[in-house]
Amino acid sequence: MAGRGVIVSVRGSVVDVRFEDGLPSIYTVLRTGDQDRIVIEVLSQLDAHHVRGIALTPTQGLARGMAVKNTRGPLMAPVGKGIMSRMFDVFGNPIDRAGDVEGVEWRGVHRAPPSLARRSTQSEVFETGIKVIDVLVPLERGGKAGLFGGAGVGKTVLLTEMIHNMVGHHEGVSIFCGIGERCREGEELYRDMKEAGVLPNMVMVFGQMNEPPGSRFRVGHTALTMAEYFRDDEHRDVLLLVDNIFRFIQAGSEISGLMGQMPSRLGYQPTMGTELSRLEERIANTDTGAITSIQAVYVPADDFTDPAAVHTFGHLSASIVLSRKRASEGLFPAIDPLQSSSNMATPSIVGERHYRIAQEIRRTLAQYEELKDIIAMLGLEQLSQDDRNIVFRARRLERFLTQPFFTTGQFTGMQGRLVSLEDSLNGCERILNDEFKDYPESALYMIGAIDEAKQKEASHAS
């Protein structure tokens, strides 16, 4: 029967299928097993009758001689207004126990990136309302930012706050893509989003850690197909959050090994650069809308020369590095201003004044970093008056660049703050001009705009 095949071998997630006629093309989805539950994606044609594919579902129960159905199409993802506030797996099946999804159309997940002619060439800053990011590491609208950090330093909290600010204060859509996430993290995030009231403008897609590599490898493409619909058809800005891009590379590495490809440097797949580019190049701003992406990046053994980290760096327009030391000092968000960087922080894009203030802040914080050893050994009194002023300025800047978050309000008891770029720059400039040198450091800690320090101090005084 045309379009039917027979399994000839099963090795883990790799399945070889024989077709007498009508050999399926690359990326075609095949279905087999009980009620066609097992899904296989064709990755190579071995000869005139055999194809080799990777299973996107567990392969328990598969045996040689089983019939295979050719769907004659690629993996599909649901798009449309009906997917809002829902949670999906890689196949577009809802996994939030809230019934079927209605009013959606299905599109193939393998799509070409927008052509150069359609891309927008303007560099626009994407405001987050978070002081330290907007001033020192400005993000690009339609750009890609990496969030580098270990466990427990606040990656997810920072991501959730950005979702909150994007949805509450920009007319945008947020899409969260969990690649190789633990089910606990997905469930917690879903609950947090619901409590924060941002779920109606959000879509979540998960390929969990316990799922086969094929599923984890394709979940990013499913999320991107949804994001492209909102950008191209609805002309809306999209915030795409990916956690964790390293696990996408890891899944590709597993597939490559299973398919029998020769590993390259440090055991990674030889096609790593191409696979990552296929995903990353689709994240772009066009004349109709922009997909701005923030990606959490795990750095293996803190080695920034690891091929996975190097390839990821090449695609990013901003790198936000979270520091455990700052987190332990209670300086949240725990972003290290001296290690983080952004391509947007140039005078031609952010303007002369913003650039000057940012450079002055970095210089002050770098000098304070150098003086810390002397302070630890000899004490603050041994410093010259000029050096002492630098320390006072730097400590006040560090406090001012902290900020209470909306998403953590229920734990801290502090009302979240969204601070405009103008207010952030204004506050930093006034601290650098020593306007607040008579105020205690605590007056600047966890406030929004700088004028709150005066109110805080006045309420303490009374």
XYZ file of C-alpha atoms in Angstrom:
462
model
C 0.000 0.000 0.000
C 1.427 3.426 -0.998
C 2.664 5.549 1.874
C 3.121 2.517 4.143
C 6.485 1.318 5.415
C 7.872 -1.409 7.629
C 10.315 -1.031 10.537
C 13.575 -2.876 9.844
C 15.591 -1.855 12.925
C 15.221 0.011 16.229
C 18.314 1.250 18.118
C 17.271 3.419 21.045
C 15.642 6.468 19.472
C 16.951 5.682 15.963
C 14.519 3.814 13.712
C 15.156 2.503 10.169
C 12.091 2.057 7.949
C 11.734 0.357 4.552
C 9.358 1.768 1.919
C 8.714 -0.147 -1.321
C 7.710 3.065 -3.112
C 7.182 6.747 -2.287
C 10.279 7.272 -0.133
C 9.531 10.057 2.422
C 11.580 13.256 2.130
C 13.828 14.648 4.893
C 11.929 16.074 7.922
C 8.772 14.099 7.045
C 6.914 12.805 10.106
C 6.119 9.079 10.262
C 3.694 7.505 12.721
C 3.603 3.962 14.088
C 2.719 1.900 17.159
C -0.536 1.671 19.082
C -2.979 4.295 17.675
C -0.044 5.888 15.789
C 1.272 7.258 19.091
C 4.960 6.920 18.226
C 6.247 9.782 16.091
C 9.441 9.542 14.005
C 11.090 12.357 12.035
C 13.085 11.334 8.938
C 16.669 12.634 9.103
C 18.369 10.706 6.289
C 17.597 8.566 3.241
C 19.918 5.555 3.346
C 19.178 4.175 -0.142
C 16.288 3.882 -2.615
C 14.062 2.098 -0.086
C 15.309 2.899 3.422
C 15.078 6.003 5.601
C 16.568 6.603 9.048
C 14.652 8.731 11.531
C 14.782 9.852 15.135
C 11.822 9.130 17.437
C 10.301 12.198 19.132
C 8.450 9.960 21.605
C 9.652 7.002 23.717
C 10.130 3.875 21.596
C 8.933 1.228 24.080
C 6.917 -1.459 22.316
C 8.414 -0.885 18.852
C 9.401 -4.025 16.962
C 10.736 -4.971 13.545
C 8.036 -5.658 10.986
C 5.591 -3.081 12.413
C 3.700 -0.981 9.876
C 4.623 2.711 9.572
C 2.355 5.447 8.201
C 3.819 8.280 6.102
C 2.028 11.531 7.025
C 3.647 13.240 3.966
C 4.204 16.397 6.013
C 6.656 17.874 8.547
C 6.153 18.320 12.291
C 3.336 20.863 12.785
C 2.699 23.524 15.438
C -0.604 25.260 16.259
C -0.781 29.028 15.671
C -3.550 31.564 16.212
C -5.276 33.508 18.973
C -6.479 30.245 20.538
C -2.998 29.317 21.816
C -2.793 32.278 24.235
C -2.515 31.435 27.961
C -1.972 27.752 27.167
C 0.875 25.283 27.698
C 1.984 22.869 24.949
C 4.372 20.024 24.236
C 6.525 19.739 21.088
C 3.579 18.357 19.043
C 1.268 21.232 19.945
C -0.813 19.109 22.342
C -2.064 21.125 25.356
C -0.510 19.846 28.620
C -2.256 22.189 31.093
C -5.431 20.088 31.587
C -7.596 22.943 30.295
C -9.295 21.122 27.410
C -8.676 21.183 23.671
C -7.416 24.212 21.797
C -9.866 25.692 19.322
C -9.620 28.122 16.413
C -6.008 27.400 15.452
C -4.273 26.596 12.190
C -1.303 24.248 11.909
C 2.019 25.225 10.336
C 5.232 23.282 9.705
C 7.989 24.016 12.214
C 10.814 24.132 9.636
C 10.676 27.628 8.228
C 13.291 29.800 6.577
C 14.548 32.902 8.423
C 13.277 36.266 7.088
C 15.212 37.400 4.015
C 17.701 40.250 4.426
C 15.425 42.512 2.378
C 12.601 42.099 4.922
C 14.741 42.732 7.984
C 14.624 46.044 9.769
C 18.012 47.739 9.855
C 17.188 50.253 12.577
C 18.739 49.662 15.958
C 16.146 50.359 18.612
C 16.618 49.939 22.342
C 14.178 47.567 24.049
C 13.323 49.067 27.438
C 12.766 46.568 30.241
C 12.022 48.963 33.108
C 14.925 47.351 35.025
C 17.498 50.053 35.877
C 20.761 48.107 35.704
C 19.856 46.527 32.333
C 18.518 49.687 30.670
C 21.502 51.809 31.740
C 24.470 49.430 31.460
C 23.374 46.543 29.197
C 20.651 47.984 26.918
C 18.798 45.259 25.023
C 17.965 45.486 21.334
C 14.409 45.344 20.028
C 14.488 42.228 17.869
C 17.865 41.286 19.328
C 19.060 38.323 21.319
C 20.313 38.591 24.885
C 21.988 35.805 26.834
C 21.504 35.366 30.566
C 24.552 33.559 31.936
C 24.443 32.249 35.475
C 24.593 29.269 37.794
C 21.801 27.820 39.903
C 20.003 30.047 42.388
C 21.334 33.461 41.354
C 18.010 34.678 39.943
C 17.847 33.769 36.216
C 14.214 32.680 36.357
C 13.156 35.603 38.567
C 14.739 38.016 36.077
C 12.975 36.237 33.190
C 9.596 36.360 34.949
C 10.029 40.067 35.737
C 10.769 40.803 32.081
C 7.637 38.891 31.058
C 5.637 40.915 33.598
C 7.026 44.244 32.352
C 6.618 43.313 28.694
C 3.007 42.216 29.071
C 1.898 44.823 31.562
C 3.524 47.822 29.931
C 4.164 46.889 26.287
C 1.399 45.607 24.038
C 3.301 42.415 23.424
C 3.046 38.640 23.497
C 5.418 36.499 25.559
C 6.374 32.965 24.610
C 8.260 30.801 27.084
C 10.149 27.852 25.645
C 11.489 25.303 28.121
C 14.149 23.102 26.504
C 15.137 20.190 28.730
C 13.371 21.774 31.701
C 12.657 19.870 34.882
C 8.894 19.357 35.266
C 9.103 21.108 38.667
C 10.423 24.300 37.018
C 7.679 24.305 34.392
C 4.939 23.781 36.946
C 6.303 26.503 39.260
C 6.614 28.972 36.389
C 3.038 28.273 35.247
C 1.745 28.871 38.777
C 3.831 32.059 39.211
C 2.600 33.453 35.896
C -0.994 32.719 36.855
C -0.586 34.468 40.218
C 1.170 37.447 38.617
C -1.785 37.774 36.221
C 0.345 37.662 33.053
C -0.879 34.319 31.685
C -3.529 35.763 29.277
C -0.772 37.229 27.051
C 1.506 34.226 27.252
C 2.162 30.915 25.551
C 4.343 28.182 27.078
C 6.018 25.323 25.226
C 7.926 22.574 27.050
C 10.185 19.712 26.043
C 11.014 18.200 29.410
C 14.293 16.734 30.540
C 12.973 13.148 30.616
C 11.740 13.260 27.020
C 13.753 11.767 24.126
C 16.422 14.015 22.540
C 14.330 14.420 19.365
C 11.558 16.099 21.347
C 13.970 18.457 23.154
C 15.703 19.256 19.877
C 12.492 20.321 18.103
C 10.668 22.176 20.885
C 12.532 25.424 20.085
C 11.324 25.239 16.467
C 7.727 24.772 17.658
C 7.976 27.874 19.910
C 9.564 29.926 17.103
C 6.794 28.994 14.657
C 4.268 30.380 17.167
C 6.378 33.520 17.661
C 6.630 34.093 13.889
C 2.837 33.951 13.581
C 2.409 36.814 16.077
C 5.172 38.826 14.373
C 4.166 38.275 10.728
C 0.380 37.805 10.833
C -0.654 39.904 13.834
C 2.179 42.488 13.562
C 2.856 42.335 17.282
C 6.105 42.445 19.203
C 7.065 39.132 20.754
C 9.273 38.420 23.741
C 10.694 34.905 23.369
C 12.253 33.434 26.503
C 14.338 30.306 26.109
C 15.516 28.233 29.060
C 18.019 26.704 28.356
C 19.734 27.066 24.978
C 22.612 24.812 26.079
C 20.177 21.905 26.381
C 19.156 22.397 22.743
C 22.813 21.924 21.753
C 23.016 18.932 24.102
C 19.965 17.284 22.485
C 21.549 17.850 19.036
C 24.710 16.204 20.312
C 22.760 13.139 21.509
C 20.969 12.807 18.144
C 24.235 13.184 16.247
C 25.785 10.349 18.269
C 22.730 8.121 17.786
C 22.792 8.774 14.022
C 26.420 7.627 13.962
C 28.048 10.953 13.036
C 31.678 11.473 13.919
C 31.963 13.839 16.925
C 34.084 16.989 16.582
C 35.688 19.201 19.269
C 35.048 18.096 22.871
C 32.564 15.493 21.654
C 30.056 17.972 20.220
C 28.258 17.237 16.944
C 30.006 18.430 13.740
C 26.809 20.266 12.712
C 26.430 22.284 15.939
C 27.034 25.686 14.317
C 24.456 25.025 11.580
C 21.821 23.701 13.974
C 22.153 26.649 16.328
C 22.076 29.112 13.411
C 18.922 27.527 12.010
C 17.172 28.335 15.247
C 18.822 31.686 16.079
C 18.588 33.262 12.601
C 14.785 33.024 12.701
C 14.767 35.382 15.698
C 14.798 38.757 13.944
C 12.942 42.038 13.579
C 11.216 42.683 10.252
C 9.284 45.646 8.893
C 6.103 44.263 10.541
C 7.224 43.372 14.075
C 10.062 42.067 16.180
C 10.949 38.917 18.084
C 13.148 39.912 21.001
C 14.749 36.908 22.623
C 16.237 36.413 26.070
C 17.987 33.094 26.482
C 19.312 31.480 29.620
C 22.698 29.905 28.903
C 24.340 27.273 31.053
C 28.128 27.428 30.744
C 29.673 23.956 31.234
C 32.163 24.007 34.118
C 32.241 27.838 33.940
C 34.427 27.476 30.833
C 33.544 30.319 28.477
C 35.787 28.796 25.777
C 33.521 25.722 25.566
C 32.277 25.363 21.936
C 28.629 25.560 23.082
C 29.235 28.905 24.842
C 31.401 30.266 21.990
C 28.801 29.486 19.312
C 25.996 30.967 21.431
C 27.987 34.171 22.130
C 28.324 34.774 18.386
C 24.551 35.156 17.992
C 23.917 37.458 20.955
C 23.694 41.236 20.908
C 23.887 41.458 24.730
C 25.333 39.247 27.476
C 23.969 39.582 31.010
C 26.193 37.818 33.540
C 24.707 37.024 36.948
C 27.081 36.883 39.889
C 26.703 34.673 42.949
C 28.762 37.158 44.999
C 26.278 39.992 44.353
C 23.358 37.703 45.128
C 24.938 36.842 48.489
C 25.248 40.581 49.256
C 21.525 41.023 48.608
C 22.113 43.186 45.524
C 19.233 42.002 43.330
C 19.017 41.716 40.361
C 22.485 40.137 40.822
C 23.860 41.364 37.483
C 27.623 41.888 37.348
C 27.939 45.302 35.613
C 31.628 44.839 34.775
C 31.266 41.439 33.082
C 28.002 42.139 31.255
C 28.104 43.857 27.873
C 25.865 45.003 25.019
C 26.406 45.943 21.368
C 23.823 48.698 21.807
C 25.922 50.676 24.321
C 27.454 53.019 21.729
C 26.945 56.807 21.444
C 25.358 56.495 17.963
C 22.543 54.286 19.311
C 21.884 55.302 22.919
C 23.080 58.902 22.590
C 26.066 60.810 24.026
C 24.603 61.454 27.477
C 23.548 57.841 28.135
C 26.915 56.538 26.881
C 28.853 58.998 29.053
C 26.888 58.112 32.209
C 27.250 54.348 31.583
C 31.017 54.661 31.079
C 31.350 56.793 34.226
C 29.408 54.164 36.252
C 31.639 51.355 34.953
C 34.774 53.366 35.710
C 33.613 54.134 39.271
C 32.643 50.511 39.965
C 35.934 49.218 38.473
C 37.981 51.591 40.677
C 35.971 50.506 43.729
C 36.725 46.856 42.824
C 40.470 47.656 42.855
C 40.233 49.491 46.204
C 38.381 46.634 47.932
C 41.603 44.756 48.801
C 43.138 47.849 50.427
C 39.937 48.495 52.386
C 39.901 44.857 53.582
C 43.512 45.081 54.825
C 43.875 48.651 56.076
C 40.348 49.980 56.454
C 38.537 52.850 54.729
C 40.346 55.506 56.842
C 43.679 54.835 55.129
C 42.381 55.883 51.707
C 42.895 59.372 50.271
C 39.868 61.668 50.199
C 39.486 61.178 46.413
C 39.512 57.399 46.743
C 37.066 57.594 49.618
C 34.674 59.622 47.451
C 34.910 56.947 44.727
C 33.983 54.267 47.276
C 31.010 56.299 48.565
C 29.796 56.910 45.002
C 30.237 53.267 43.947
C 28.411 51.906 47.007
C 25.509 54.291 46.435
C 25.386 53.347 42.740
C 25.318 49.640 43.643
C 22.408 50.251 46.013
C 20.548 52.436 43.495
C 20.892 49.780 40.769
C 18.925 47.298 42.912
C 15.204 47.205 42.344
C 12.127 45.594 43.927
C 10.389 43.239 41.458
C 6.668 42.811 40.882
C 7.046 39.029 40.668
C 8.715 38.784 44.111
C 6.442 41.292 45.867
C 4.591 38.576 47.767
C 7.872 37.331 49.323
C 9.621 40.649 50.001
C 6.594 42.721 50.946
C 7.932 45.475 48.649
C 5.853 46.874 45.819
C 7.573 46.288 42.446
C 8.917 49.262 40.489
C 9.094 49.910 36.764
C 11.635 52.678 36.151
C 11.855 54.625 32.896
C 15.263 54.995 31.243
C 15.185 58.769 31.826
C 14.611 58.282 35.584
C 17.392 55.679 35.777
C 19.916 57.904 33.978
C 18.870 60.910 36.014
C 19.398 59.016 39.291
C 22.832 57.698 38.285
C 23.956 61.132 37.094
C 22.916 62.784 40.356
C 24.763 60.135 42.424
C 27.891 60.621 40.301
C 27.623 64.385 40.967
C 27.663 63.659 44.729
C 24.159 65.008 45.272
C 23.389 62.117 47.641
C 26.672 61.866 49.537
C 24.998 62.956 52.795
C 22.260 60.337 52.481
C 22.775 56.922 54.080
C 23.327 54.067 51.594
C 20.186 52.322 52.830
C 18.049 55.215 51.514
C 19.031 54.200 47.953
C 18.544 50.453 48.402
C 15.549 48.826 46.666
C 13.884 51.984 45.400
C 12.549 52.968 41.986
C 13.334 56.511 40.805
C 15.934 58.522 42.782
C 13.408 60.899 44.352
C 12.115 57.998 46.447
C 15.381 58.212 48.430
C 14.399 61.719 49.596
C 10.918 60.501 50.593
C 12.418 57.476 52.363
C 14.859 59.670 54.263
C 12.155 62.205 55.146
C 9.887 59.442 56.516
C 12.835 58.058 58.587
C 13.623 61.525 59.933
C 10.044 62.114 61.001
